[in-house]
């Protein structure tokens, strides 16, 4: 009897726990589905807002309609009734704006209803072009207090704002549902102005999404979840006047579990009430309890009878034990099935979380492409415009004026190269030229440049310890990282302040190494400290994330700190940030101590006079890009070299296997035709072992570097390169060999 009571209680408890877990899991799925869909739909509004922020009031109906078709609006965004644009203008411009709407492709445009408001916001576009959305064209959103509250919140905050429960203008038939709008402000020039006054001044209008509540929530919440938990959504406190949506009535009976949650969506607090539903497949707990209880009582009676007639009923006792084992196996199978269902639910949640992470990745890529497009378009505009003006001035015979245009084009090209180097540094695939450097001397040499860059409103100081350890790093990349940190510090001090650059020796013990995610040992530290606004902990945590930036869209790619992090890790070191809001930030670069001597600075070969070629010296240029071949050939021709050209590896190998004199091979790494530059060099050195090879490449491919070291007589020059640097490198490599590498010398060997 005691065993029966215990088993019955445990079965009852297991059933309760299973129902509670199932109900809680279903409600979490429904809440996350609503939040995720709201984020997805507001992301769609951000994409449309970018179109109007870029084009202003010149976007036509045909262009907006083409955009809506291109994003497959109706197929990919179920539950969305419509998307559109509503400008804001003075009420006095109402009649003139009707003519403007006609010019943009909206015929028979009329603002309604009549109001005394000084400003109006008539719906200009509403897509897709069905009868419901067409009924909203011309409706003045500011004429309704509820809609006006949504518009003003979006305008002043710069964030998506949802309206209270309303009946949409699109409800033109008897099938009416509760609805709501979501507005996203559009500002002139894109981005979000820093304060409310600036936002109101640059405010153009808003992109809106219109939703019918029953259609929306019926499309985004999985039917499987509603089998376990019915839900009702209210706009604010529960009540008939705030009811947005209630789950459809289905066959599962209502359970005793309930839950209430609050969602903050677009500045509105929605209340979600859940009611448990007991699906038929899980409504078997009572029968299991009766089975265990009845079976236990029966077993008790049989055991009593067996005790009375023990000697005569041994076979019957064995049969009873077999029956109990079968029941235990059945119960085990039931528990196993319940565990499988919980595992499947957990896998579904993992899939949803992975989808969310993918969405965040796509948002980051969008931020990267926006920043890169802005920067590269500016640079290309400078290069293209300068070349066009140079062509014009030459045609006009005003060649003395083209110098400034050449300087502009070269400066833009150098900035574009610096941007690609940031990308390579972030991916840790840039070509480094490490040297044993004195960091204190490097900082001293940059102080004038840093002070000119940050401006007179920022004081710059440098502190260094005596006996500073050397470090092995690329000095140009370290200078670039230091300048980037000082620029970031300046941006954090809009009212001016102080930057302190410190170089020090640091010994990192085991505990510090684990805390800072770096090996223990001796390091050179280069720290930049400012007295600026500081960063919150969540910004510090994401500061090195790829493409993360706190600047508005278009004003930064988010690669500055990522580039510094990539350079430090590629150099065997680390970067760490310490910041306090309102007090300032310290960023420290740690580079491993170098045990050798500091490399002495020599003359820059690119600045020495270019030595001409000696008689008969020949250089073979292999590159699939005709413009690069032309550039290198012209440089060689000016210096008196014989320039031989080949468009791919096979053509270049034929020249090298002939008896033609070749003193130096200049080859791109990535060549078409199945043979890259490194393979070409290896094949050529079979017959010409002393052949000098200069690789020119956009980044250091593994095919060139191999195990990280080039063979003797090989060097790498990274694109883009200055012409004088190329000429100096060619002269150095040819001058370092004994004589020409031609077919006659190969035969002599």
Coordinates of C-alpha atoms in Angstrom, one line a residue, residues 469 505-509 512 520-523 593:
X469 CA 62.3 47.0 -23.6
X505 CA 57.6 47.5 -19.3
X506 CA 54.9 45.0 -18.0
X507 CA 55.3 41.6 -16.5
X508 CA 52.0 39.6 -16.8
X509 CA 51.7 36.8 -14.3
X512 CA 46.6 38.6 -15.0
X520 CA 52.0 35.2 -19.2
X521 CA 55.4 36.8 -19.8
X522 CA 57.1 40.2 -20.4
X523 CA 55.5 42.8 -22.6
X593 CA 59.3 41.8 -25.4

